[in-house]
Every structure is written in C-alpha cells, then in structure tokens.
C-alpha cells in the first residue's frame, strides 16, 4: 500500500540526470552550482527512500549530514563565485584560465 | 522566435517522455490500491493497523478508497512537480527566476521526504535550504553586478571542451538516466534481506526522538566532526569574502 521504492528511485535518477545536464551545458557558474545541488538532492532522496525500510533510521541521519554539507558547500562556492566575478568580471567558466592575479 | 518554439517543443516532448513511466506506474498503483481495499476491511488487519495509528498510517486505518487514492495522487503530484520545476529551472533565461524555481523544487522534494516517513529530514530541508541557502544565493546575486543576472550576455563565447553543446549534454544526461532506470528495474529488491521489514510495523522507529538518540549515541563523532566542519566552512566563506586591505 505504501508507495514502492522504485518510484522514488526513478524520480531521483531523473533529477540526477537533470543535474548532469545543467552541469555539463550551462555557461554560468551559478547554474552549474544549481546542477550540483540537484545531484546532491537526488542522492538524499535515495537515502531517505531506503531508510523507510530500515529500522535504525540511519539513512535519515545520513540525509541530515548531507544537507548540512551541501549548505556549507554552497556558502563557500558562492564566496568563490563572487571573488571570481570581482577578478574577471565574468562568471563564464570558459573565460577563467588562471587561479591567481590576472 | 523559431528557436524559442523549438526549445519549448523539445521541453514538452522531453517531459512527456520522462513522465510516461510515472504515469503508467500511477495507473498500475491505482488499480492495485483498489484491489487491496478488501484486505483492509478484514477486522484482524484493521486492529493491527490501528495499533500504529499515530504515524503516517492514516491510509491503513481508514480503508477509505478516496483517501488511499488521494494519498497516491498527492505523491505523484509531488513527483511531477519536482521534475517539471527542475526542467523549468534549467531552461529559464533569467538567473533570479532560476534560483526561485530551484527553491520551489526543494520544497517539492521535502514533500517526497514526508511521504517516505522522514518528517525531520523534510523540516531540515526546508529550514536549511530555504532559510539558509536561498538567502545566501540571493545575497550572492544581489551583491554582484547587473551583468551577472543577464544570462544572454554570457552565451556568446566559443565552445571549448569543458562546456558541451546542449544537444551533447542532453544525450549524455538521457543515456545516464536510461542506465540508472535500467539498473533500478534490474535490481531484485527481494534479494536485499534487510528491506523485508514492513514499514508499517516499524513505524514507531521513525519518531523524531529516535533520530536525536541516534545522533547523541551512535553518530556522536560524525555529529561533532560536522559541527567543526560547519565552523570551518563559515570561517572560510567569510575569509574569502573579506575586503582587500593594504597592510603596508
């Protein structure tokens, strides 16, 4: 009667491939970051869906850890993107060749 | 204009192709749900289910056809919402719109968590992502230049290796999707022994207090490590964002 696990898995794999598409094709670092976030969320959906059958709830705890990690990652990534924009006046990854001063 | 037409048509066709399996599953699930109704009118099963009434088991206790149907309809609505909002996020030209649609996607995903008996994760998703990450994203965008918000001005560069054409990216993404879906269907869920437990039977295990107990006992070291990691990320982010000051 509960919803089958296959449905969660299919939704998460569609979300994951949307993230892959965004990461591969977008020419904007913020959109690439959003693609990575989609992939992380697909992973969390899988963890939570499998933890439904687990009596120890370990999947949910892992999901909470992943959410915290993703938030920290977004904080650092956006700081890097703003610095990138300050230096290069663009957020197109193709036009960024150097790590240091221009 | 023609390009816009093609993009929209491609989006519609792609989403139709993606939603078709889910639609088929929806039909099959509905039929199965109606078939199983008789099972829940059995008084023995009903009393068993009533003992776990507290947690998400309303659909087992009632045996009401409409409620079971609504339960599935709302779940598949959330699935369709997640995927369609994700597609809209990818295809939007305006960056601010894309960010807001991204957060609508995250809201819909937290709905999926509720259906998977994970209340606490759903609330965490809403609090951390929408309370924290949305504000971060918007501050990041608002503090930057106007040119950053206009995605069209960024599209005029030559294509290099790291950045694929949309068609190539689509082919890679769809082939990866086919691989994953094929794998999920090939995987024999009956061979995984720990999944044989009934989710209704251990509904009591899904209380929020159990997560707290697990975090303070079994997962204490990861919990502390992630606290230090969060502090590191905070310091690192504020260090990266500092104003350049000449010391000399």
mmCIF file of C-alpha atoms in Angstrom:
data_model
loop_
_atom_site.group_PDB
_atom_site.id
_atom_site.type_symbol
_atom_site.label_atom_id
_atom_site.label_comp_id
_atom_site.label_asym_id
_atom_site.label_seq_id
_atom_site.Cartn_x
_atom_site.Cartn_y
_atom_site.Cartn_z
ATOM 1 C CA UNK A 1 0.000 0.000 0.000
ATOM 2 C CA UNK A 2 2.881 2.322 0.635
ATOM 3 C CA UNK A 3 4.439 3.724 -2.478
ATOM 4 C CA UNK A 4 7.039 1.399 -3.988
ATOM 5 C CA UNK A 5 10.679 2.278 -3.673
ATOM 6 C CA UNK A 6 11.084 2.126 -7.460
ATOM 7 C CA UNK A 7 9.141 5.355 -7.815
ATOM 8 C CA UNK A 8 11.489 7.265 -5.532
ATOM 9 C CA UNK A 9 14.463 5.795 -7.373
ATOM 10 C CA UNK A 10 13.132 6.840 -10.778
ATOM 11 C CA UNK A 11 12.381 10.386 -9.609
ATOM 12 C CA UNK A 12 15.831 10.688 -8.081
ATOM 13 C CA UNK A 13 17.546 9.393 -11.218
ATOM 14 C CA UNK A 14 15.622 11.873 -13.393
ATOM 15 C CA UNK A 15 16.664 14.662 -11.022
ATOM 16 C CA UNK A 16 20.258 13.422 -11.151
ATOM 17 C CA UNK A 17 20.367 13.464 -14.943
ATOM 18 C CA UNK A 18 18.838 16.963 -14.999
ATOM 19 C CA UNK A 19 21.698 17.980 -12.706
ATOM 20 C CA UNK A 20 24.226 16.359 -15.047
ATOM 21 C CA UNK A 21 22.723 18.228 -17.999
ATOM 22 C CA UNK A 22 22.906 21.548 -16.165
ATOM 23 C CA UNK A 23 26.453 20.915 -15.032
ATOM 24 C CA UNK A 24 27.684 19.950 -18.496
ATOM 25 C CA UNK A 25 25.993 22.547 -20.666
ATOM 26 C CA UNK A 26 25.467 25.733 -18.659
ATOM 27 C CA UNK A 27 27.887 28.578 -19.217
ATOM 28 C CA UNK A 28 27.146 30.187 -15.893
ATOM 29 C CA UNK A 29 28.791 29.110 -12.666
ATOM 30 C CA UNK A 30 25.662 29.728 -10.591
ATOM 31 C CA UNK A 31 23.628 27.427 -12.855
ATOM 32 C CA UNK A 32 26.358 24.797 -12.617
ATOM 33 C CA UNK A 33 26.132 25.081 -8.829
ATOM 34 C CA UNK A 34 22.364 24.571 -9.041
ATOM 35 C CA UNK A 35 23.024 21.440 -11.146
ATOM 36 C CA UNK A 36 25.332 20.104 -8.440
ATOM 37 C CA UNK A 37 22.643 20.824 -5.850
ATOM 38 C CA UNK A 38 20.162 18.803 -7.923
ATOM 39 C CA UNK A 39 22.555 15.856 -7.940
ATOM 40 C CA UNK A 40 23.054 16.106 -4.154
ATOM 41 C CA UNK A 41 19.286 16.199 -3.650
ATOM 42 C CA UNK A 42 18.855 13.103 -5.821
ATOM 43 C CA UNK A 43 21.300 11.309 -3.526
ATOM 44 C CA UNK A 44 19.373 12.470 -0.450
ATOM 45 C CA UNK A 45 16.096 11.199 -1.924
ATOM 46 C CA UNK A 46 17.676 7.748 -2.313
ATOM 47 C CA UNK A 47 18.962 7.758 1.268
ATOM 48 C CA UNK A 48 15.576 8.754 2.662
ATOM 49 C CA UNK A 49 13.651 6.312 0.460
ATOM 50 C CA UNK A 50 15.762 3.362 1.596
ATOM 51 C CA UNK A 51 15.617 4.455 5.235
ATOM 52 C CA UNK A 52 11.879 3.859 5.142
ATOM 53 C CA UNK A 53 12.608 0.126 5.298
ATOM 54 C CA UNK A 54 15.403 0.491 7.839
ATOM 55 C CA UNK A 55 14.503 0.152 11.494
ATOM 56 C CA UNK A 56 17.570 2.135 12.638
ATOM 57 C CA UNK A 57 16.856 5.375 10.750
ATOM 58 C CA UNK A 58 20.465 5.585 9.632
ATOM 59 C CA UNK A 59 19.522 6.810 6.177
ATOM 60 C CA UNK A 60 17.717 9.822 7.630
ATOM 61 C CA UNK A 61 20.720 10.765 9.754
ATOM 62 C CA UNK A 62 22.982 10.491 6.712
ATOM 63 C CA UNK A 63 20.495 12.681 4.806
ATOM 64 C CA UNK A 64 20.743 15.349 7.517
ATOM 65 C CA UNK A 65 24.542 15.214 7.336
ATOM 66 C CA UNK A 66 24.444 15.570 3.548
ATOM 67 C CA UNK A 67 22.087 18.567 3.774
ATOM 68 C CA UNK A 68 24.468 20.302 6.201
ATOM 69 C CA UNK A 69 27.467 19.525 3.961
ATOM 70 C CA UNK A 70 25.608 20.894 0.916
ATOM 71 C CA UNK A 71 24.764 24.105 2.768
ATOM 72 C CA UNK A 72 28.393 24.594 3.766
ATOM 73 C CA UNK A 73 29.456 23.858 0.208
ATOM 74 C CA UNK A 74 27.052 26.449 -1.182
ATOM 75 C CA UNK A 75 28.358 29.079 1.259
ATOM 76 C CA UNK A 76 31.968 28.538 0.165
ATOM 77 C CA UNK A 77 31.101 28.175 -3.532
ATOM 78 C CA UNK A 78 29.155 31.439 -3.632
ATOM 79 C CA UNK A 79 32.017 33.253 -1.898
ATOM 80 C CA UNK A 80 34.374 31.868 -4.541
ATOM 81 C CA UNK A 81 31.980 32.876 -7.341
ATOM 82 C CA UNK A 82 31.763 36.453 -6.058
ATOM 83 C CA UNK A 83 35.555 36.674 -5.852
ATOM 84 C CA UNK A 84 35.776 35.224 -9.350
ATOM 85 C CA UNK A 85 33.420 37.894 -10.589
ATOM 86 C CA UNK A 86 35.416 40.609 -8.832
ATOM 87 C CA UNK A 87 38.618 39.473 -10.546
ATOM 88 C CA UNK A 88 37.450 38.535 -14.026
ATOM 89 C CA UNK A 89 34.168 40.468 -14.430
ATOM 90 C CA UNK A 90 32.558 37.271 -15.748
ATOM 91 C CA UNK A 91 31.172 34.056 -14.351
ATOM 92 C CA UNK A 92 31.651 32.087 -17.536
ATOM 93 C CA UNK A 93 33.954 29.183 -16.603
ATOM 94 C CA UNK A 94 35.425 29.195 -20.131
ATOM 95 C CA UNK A 95 36.931 32.624 -19.676
ATOM 96 C CA UNK A 96 38.645 31.863 -16.395
ATOM 97 C CA UNK A 97 42.096 30.471 -17.095
ATOM 98 C CA UNK A 98 44.195 31.450 -14.109
ATOM 99 C CA UNK A 99 43.925 30.964 -10.391
ATOM 100 C CA UNK A 100 45.989 33.916 -9.220
ATOM 101 C CA UNK A 101 46.133 37.563 -10.167
ATOM 102 C CA UNK A 102 45.482 38.459 -13.767
ATOM 103 C CA UNK B 1 11.312 33.082 -32.424
ATOM 104 C CA UNK B 2 11.824 29.778 -34.198
ATOM 105 C CA UNK B 3 14.474 28.857 -31.684
ATOM 106 C CA UNK B 4 12.066 29.575 -28.839
ATOM 107 C CA UNK B 5 9.443 27.393 -30.497
ATOM 108 C CA UNK B 6 11.884 24.531 -30.889
ATOM 109 C CA UNK B 7 13.063 24.871 -27.299
ATOM 110 C CA UNK B 8 9.519 24.769 -25.966
ATOM 111 C CA UNK B 9 8.528 21.844 -28.158
ATOM 112 C CA UNK B 10 11.643 19.962 -27.087
ATOM 113 C CA UNK B 11 10.824 20.662 -23.438
ATOM 114 C CA UNK B 12 7.265 19.415 -23.815
ATOM 115 C CA UNK B 13 8.299 16.266 -25.697
ATOM 116 C CA UNK B 14 11.103 15.559 -23.230
ATOM 117 C CA UNK B 15 8.860 15.983 -20.196
ATOM 118 C CA UNK B 16 6.180 13.798 -21.819
ATOM 119 C CA UNK B 17 8.769 11.068 -22.386
ATOM 120 C CA UNK B 18 10.028 11.399 -18.837
ATOM 121 C CA UNK B 19 6.581 11.428 -17.257
ATOM 122 C CA UNK B 20 5.248 8.469 -19.251
ATOM 123 C CA UNK B 21 6.719 5.754 -16.968
ATOM 124 C CA UNK B 22 5.452 7.603 -13.924
ATOM 125 C CA UNK B 23 2.009 7.904 -15.498
ATOM 126 C CA UNK B 24 1.959 4.159 -16.234
ATOM 127 C CA UNK B 25 3.056 3.451 -12.694
ATOM 128 C CA UNK B 26 0.318 5.746 -11.409
ATOM 129 C CA UNK B 27 -2.328 3.792 -13.297
ATOM 130 C CA UNK B 28 -0.947 0.453 -12.095
ATOM 131 C CA UNK B 29 -0.729 1.683 -8.500
ATOM 132 C CA UNK B 30 -4.284 2.958 -8.563
ATOM 133 C CA UNK B 31 -5.567 -0.380 -9.784
ATOM 134 C CA UNK B 32 -3.534 -2.192 -7.154
ATOM 135 C CA UNK B 33 -4.756 0.138 -4.420
ATOM 136 C CA UNK B 34 -8.361 -0.539 -5.340
ATOM 137 C CA UNK B 35 -7.665 -4.284 -5.440
ATOM 138 C CA UNK B 36 -6.155 -4.250 -1.976
ATOM 139 C CA UNK B 37 -9.084 -2.459 -0.395
ATOM 140 C CA UNK B 38 -10.761 -5.707 0.582
ATOM 141 C CA UNK B 39 -7.686 -6.662 2.550
ATOM 142 C CA UNK B 40 -8.068 -3.687 4.846
ATOM 143 C CA UNK B 41 -11.684 -4.421 5.594
ATOM 144 C CA UNK B 42 -10.526 -7.554 7.357
ATOM 145 C CA UNK B 43 -11.057 -6.782 11.095
ATOM 146 C CA UNK B 44 -7.839 -8.540 12.173
ATOM 147 C CA UNK B 45 -5.721 -6.462 9.816
ATOM 148 C CA UNK B 46 -7.611 -3.353 10.831
ATOM 149 C CA UNK B 47 -6.892 -3.826 14.515
ATOM 150 C CA UNK B 48 -3.226 -4.492 13.733
ATOM 151 C CA UNK B 49 -3.017 -1.313 11.752
ATOM 152 C CA UNK B 50 -4.888 0.707 14.384
ATOM 153 C CA UNK B 51 -2.157 -0.027 16.914
ATOM 154 C CA UNK B 52 0.247 2.018 14.779
ATOM 155 C CA UNK B 53 -2.226 4.756 14.142
ATOM 156 C CA UNK B 54 -0.049 7.644 15.240
ATOM 157 C CA UNK B 55 2.485 7.816 12.466
ATOM 158 C CA UNK B 56 1.510 8.301 8.854
ATOM 159 C CA UNK B 57 -0.731 5.328 8.770
ATOM 160 C CA UNK B 58 -3.983 7.109 8.198
ATOM 161 C CA UNK B 59 -4.407 5.312 4.925
ATOM 162 C CA UNK B 60 -4.170 1.933 6.626
ATOM 163 C CA UNK B 61 -6.615 2.689 9.368
ATOM 164 C CA UNK B 62 -9.377 4.165 7.330
ATOM 165 C CA UNK B 63 -9.679 1.756 4.471
ATOM 166 C CA UNK B 64 -11.373 4.599 2.689
ATOM 167 C CA UNK B 65 -10.954 4.338 -1.057
ATOM 168 C CA UNK B 66 -10.834 8.079 -1.607
ATOM 169 C CA UNK B 67 -8.134 8.663 0.970
ATOM 170 C CA UNK B 68 -5.891 5.963 -0.495
ATOM 171 C CA UNK B 69 -6.457 7.381 -3.925
ATOM 172 C CA UNK B 70 -5.665 10.891 -2.724
ATOM 173 C CA UNK B 71 -2.530 9.645 -0.972
ATOM 174 C CA UNK B 72 -1.186 8.299 -4.243
ATOM 175 C CA UNK B 73 -2.368 11.268 -6.275
ATOM 176 C CA UNK B 74 -0.578 13.709 -3.961
ATOM 177 C CA UNK B 75 2.598 11.640 -4.076
ATOM 178 C CA UNK B 76 2.671 11.531 -7.865
ATOM 179 C CA UNK B 77 1.813 15.230 -7.947
ATOM 180 C CA UNK B 78 4.926 15.884 -5.896
ATOM 181 C CA UNK B 79 6.982 13.689 -8.262
ATOM 182 C CA UNK B 80 5.735 15.563 -11.327
ATOM 183 C CA UNK B 81 6.256 18.880 -9.527
ATOM 184 C CA UNK B 82 9.865 18.034 -8.679
ATOM 185 C CA UNK B 83 10.773 17.040 -12.220
ATOM 186 C CA UNK B 84 8.897 19.782 -14.045
ATOM 187 C CA UNK B 85 10.227 22.503 -11.735
ATOM 188 C CA UNK B 86 13.751 21.142 -12.217
ATOM 189 C CA UNK B 87 13.316 21.282 -16.012
ATOM 190 C CA UNK B 88 11.965 24.847 -15.753
ATOM 191 C CA UNK B 89 14.952 25.795 -13.572
ATOM 192 C CA UNK B 90 17.339 24.579 -16.239
ATOM 193 C CA UNK B 91 15.537 26.277 -19.118
ATOM 194 C CA UNK B 92 14.880 29.675 -17.557
ATOM 195 C CA UNK B 93 16.930 32.516 -19.018
ATOM 196 C CA UNK B 94 16.688 34.805 -16.001
ATOM 197 C CA UNK B 95 19.017 33.826 -13.177
ATOM 198 C CA UNK B 96 16.830 35.142 -10.338
ATOM 199 C CA UNK B 97 13.842 33.240 -11.682
ATOM 200 C CA UNK B 98 16.001 30.129 -11.960
ATOM 201 C CA UNK B 99 17.064 30.441 -8.319
ATOM 202 C CA UNK B 100 13.477 30.866 -7.116
ATOM 203 C CA UNK B 101 12.289 27.885 -9.185
ATOM 204 C CA UNK B 102 15.191 25.897 -7.732
ATOM 205 C CA UNK B 103 13.844 26.561 -4.248
ATOM 206 C CA UNK B 104 10.342 25.575 -5.283
ATOM 207 C CA UNK B 105 11.936 22.292 -6.432
ATOM 208 C CA UNK B 106 13.491 21.879 -2.994
ATOM 209 C CA UNK B 107 10.090 22.433 -1.362
ATOM 210 C CA UNK B 108 8.580 19.717 -3.569
ATOM 211 C CA UNK B 109 11.465 17.374 -2.677
ATOM 212 C CA UNK B 110 10.739 17.904 1.018
ATOM 213 C CA UNK B 111 7.194 16.767 0.227
ATOM 214 C CA UNK B 112 8.656 13.498 -1.073
ATOM 215 C CA UNK B 113 10.531 13.099 2.224
ATOM 216 C CA UNK B 114 7.265 13.383 4.159
ATOM 217 C CA UNK B 115 5.830 10.554 2.079
ATOM 218 C CA UNK B 116 8.878 8.486 2.931
ATOM 219 C CA UNK B 117 8.152 8.778 6.692
ATOM 220 C CA UNK B 118 11.030 11.211 7.220
ATOM 221 C CA UNK B 119 9.444 14.262 8.844
ATOM 222 C CA UNK B 120 12.593 15.570 10.414
ATOM 223 C CA UNK B 121 14.565 15.463 7.166
ATOM 224 C CA UNK B 122 11.735 17.323 5.416
ATOM 225 C CA UNK B 123 11.761 20.084 8.020
ATOM 226 C CA UNK B 124 15.571 20.219 7.912
ATOM 227 C CA UNK B 125 15.411 20.557 4.148
ATOM 228 C CA UNK B 126 13.027 23.490 4.388
ATOM 229 C CA UNK B 127 14.867 25.223 7.247
ATOM 230 C CA UNK B 128 18.411 24.829 5.932
ATOM 231 C CA UNK B 129 17.851 25.135 2.202
ATOM 232 C CA UNK B 130 15.143 27.739 2.101
ATOM 233 C CA UNK B 131 16.176 29.574 5.253
ATOM 234 C CA UNK B 132 19.898 29.427 4.663
ATOM 235 C CA UNK B 133 20.830 28.646 1.115
ATOM 236 C CA UNK B 134 18.126 30.759 -0.550
ATOM 237 C CA UNK B 135 19.258 33.804 1.421
ATOM 238 C CA UNK B 136 22.871 33.023 0.511
ATOM 239 C CA UNK B 137 22.051 32.655 -3.173
ATOM 240 C CA UNK B 138 20.039 35.859 -3.272
ATOM 241 C CA UNK B 139 22.659 37.842 -1.373
ATOM 242 C CA UNK B 140 25.294 36.463 -3.703
ATOM 243 C CA UNK B 141 23.301 37.583 -6.716
ATOM 244 C CA UNK B 142 22.260 40.951 -5.321
ATOM 245 C CA UNK B 143 25.788 41.872 -4.232
ATOM 246 C CA UNK B 144 27.108 41.226 -7.701
ATOM 247 C CA UNK B 145 26.784 43.233 -10.879
ATOM 248 C CA UNK B 146 23.743 43.604 -13.096
ATOM 249 C CA UNK B 147 25.573 41.850 -15.914
ATOM 250 C CA UNK B 148 25.666 38.640 -13.915
ATOM 251 C CA UNK B 149 21.888 38.422 -13.878
ATOM 252 C CA UNK B 150 21.628 38.631 -17.646
ATOM 253 C CA UNK B 151 22.373 35.168 -18.939
ATOM 254 C CA UNK B 152 22.117 36.142 -22.594
ATOM 255 C CA UNK B 153 25.223 38.294 -22.429
ATOM 256 C CA UNK B 154 27.181 35.259 -21.277
ATOM 257 C CA UNK B 155 26.237 32.977 -24.144
ATOM 258 C CA UNK B 156 28.490 34.450 -26.820
ATOM 259 C CA UNK B 157 31.721 32.636 -26.046
ATOM 260 C CA UNK B 158 33.297 29.966 -28.180
ATOM 261 C CA UNK B 159 32.643 26.395 -27.166
ATOM 262 C CA UNK B 160 35.508 24.568 -25.520
ATOM 263 C CA UNK B 161 35.963 21.086 -24.150
ATOM 264 C CA UNK B 162 34.630 21.703 -20.654
ATOM 265 C CA UNK B 163 31.397 23.140 -21.917
ATOM 266 C CA UNK B 164 29.354 20.904 -24.148
ATOM 267 C CA UNK B 165 26.698 21.855 -26.642
ATOM 268 C CA UNK B 166 23.161 21.456 -25.264
ATOM 269 C CA UNK B 167 22.476 18.504 -27.562
ATOM 270 C CA UNK B 168 25.587 16.599 -26.464
ATOM 271 C CA UNK B 169 24.805 17.314 -22.821
ATOM 272 C CA UNK B 170 21.241 16.099 -23.367
ATOM 273 C CA UNK B 171 22.471 12.860 -24.944
ATOM 274 C CA UNK B 172 24.845 12.211 -22.041
ATOM 275 C CA UNK B 173 22.192 13.021 -19.432
ATOM 276 C CA UNK B 174 19.500 10.881 -21.089
ATOM 277 C CA UNK B 175 21.861 7.934 -21.548
ATOM 278 C CA UNK B 176 22.855 8.191 -17.887
ATOM 279 C CA UNK B 177 19.163 8.286 -16.967
ATOM 280 C CA UNK B 178 18.488 5.177 -19.080
ATOM 281 C CA UNK B 179 21.396 3.403 -17.380
ATOM 282 C CA UNK B 180 20.111 4.288 -13.899
ATOM 283 C CA UNK B 181 16.500 3.363 -14.619
ATOM 284 C CA UNK B 182 17.582 0.092 -16.243
ATOM 285 C CA UNK B 183 19.641 -0.665 -13.149
ATOM 286 C CA UNK B 184 16.762 0.068 -10.788
ATOM 287 C CA UNK B 185 14.484 -2.222 -12.726
ATOM 288 C CA UNK B 186 17.092 -4.965 -12.935
ATOM 289 C CA UNK B 187 17.800 -4.794 -9.216
ATOM 290 C CA UNK B 188 15.935 -7.516 -7.385
ATOM 291 C CA UNK B 189 14.592 -5.855 -4.254
ATOM 292 C CA UNK B 190 13.719 -9.228 -2.745
ATOM 293 C CA UNK B 191 17.391 -10.157 -2.616
ATOM 294 C CA UNK B 192 18.085 -7.327 -0.151
ATOM 295 C CA UNK B 193 17.256 -9.019 3.113
ATOM 296 C CA UNK B 194 17.102 -6.001 5.403
ATOM 297 C CA UNK B 195 14.396 -4.450 3.245
ATOM 298 C CA UNK B 196 11.961 -7.233 4.051
ATOM 299 C CA UNK B 197 10.731 -5.439 7.144
ATOM 300 C CA UNK B 198 7.335 -3.885 6.894
ATOM 301 C CA UNK B 199 7.446 -0.071 7.035
ATOM 302 C CA UNK B 200 4.156 -0.054 8.929
ATOM 303 C CA UNK B 201 5.454 -2.472 11.520
ATOM 304 C CA UNK B 202 8.390 -0.269 12.437
ATOM 305 C CA UNK B 203 6.517 3.000 12.071
ATOM 306 C CA UNK B 204 7.413 3.675 15.693
ATOM 307 C CA UNK B 205 11.058 3.694 14.710
ATOM 308 C CA UNK B 206 10.514 6.782 12.595
ATOM 309 C CA UNK B 207 9.913 9.107 15.519
ATOM 310 C CA UNK B 208 11.957 12.293 15.679
ATOM 311 C CA UNK B 209 13.193 11.398 19.156
ATOM 312 C CA UNK B 210 14.876 8.287 17.755
ATOM 313 C CA UNK B 211 16.943 10.476 15.437
ATOM 314 C CA UNK B 212 18.026 12.580 18.401
ATOM 315 C CA UNK B 213 19.008 9.494 20.397
ATOM 316 C CA UNK B 214 20.966 8.093 17.445
ATOM 317 C CA UNK B 215 22.744 11.423 16.919
ATOM 318 C CA UNK B 216 23.813 11.555 20.559
ATOM 319 C CA UNK B 217 24.935 7.918 20.819
ATOM 320 C CA UNK B 218 25.880 6.061 17.665
ATOM 321 C CA UNK B 219 26.596 9.071 15.470
ATOM 322 C CA UNK B 220 28.179 11.305 18.110
ATOM 323 C CA UNK B 221 31.602 11.540 16.454
ATOM 324 C CA UNK B 222 30.259 12.364 12.951
ATOM 325 C CA UNK B 223 27.971 14.910 14.603
ATOM 326 C CA UNK B 224 30.878 16.679 16.308
ATOM 327 C CA UNK B 225 33.044 16.452 13.188
ATOM 328 C CA UNK B 226 30.317 18.037 11.102
ATOM 329 C CA UNK B 227 29.962 20.826 13.663
ATOM 330 C CA UNK B 228 33.671 21.625 13.312
ATOM 331 C CA UNK B 229 33.340 21.326 9.533
ATOM 332 C CA UNK B 230 30.479 23.814 9.526
ATOM 333 C CA UNK B 231 32.555 26.250 11.573
ATOM 334 C CA UNK B 232 35.428 25.809 9.114
ATOM 335 C CA UNK B 233 33.131 26.474 6.163
ATOM 336 C CA UNK B 234 31.742 29.589 7.868
ATOM 337 C CA UNK B 235 35.202 30.977 8.599
ATOM 338 C CA UNK B 236 36.382 30.062 5.109
ATOM 339 C CA UNK B 237 33.424 31.748 3.420
ATOM 340 C CA UNK B 238 33.828 34.949 5.428
ATOM 341 C CA UNK B 239 37.591 34.878 4.789
ATOM 342 C CA UNK B 240 37.001 34.598 1.049
ATOM 343 C CA UNK B 241 34.505 37.447 1.117
ATOM 344 C CA UNK B 242 36.730 39.868 3.057
ATOM 345 C CA UNK B 243 37.621 43.282 1.713
ATOM 346 C CA UNK B 244 41.158 43.643 0.420
ATOM 347 C CA UNK B 245 43.069 45.880 2.825
ATOM 348 C CA UNK B 246 46.604 47.067 2.188
ATOM 349 C CA UNK B 247 48.708 46.217 5.202
ATOM 350 C CA UNK B 248 51.737 48.107 4.032
#
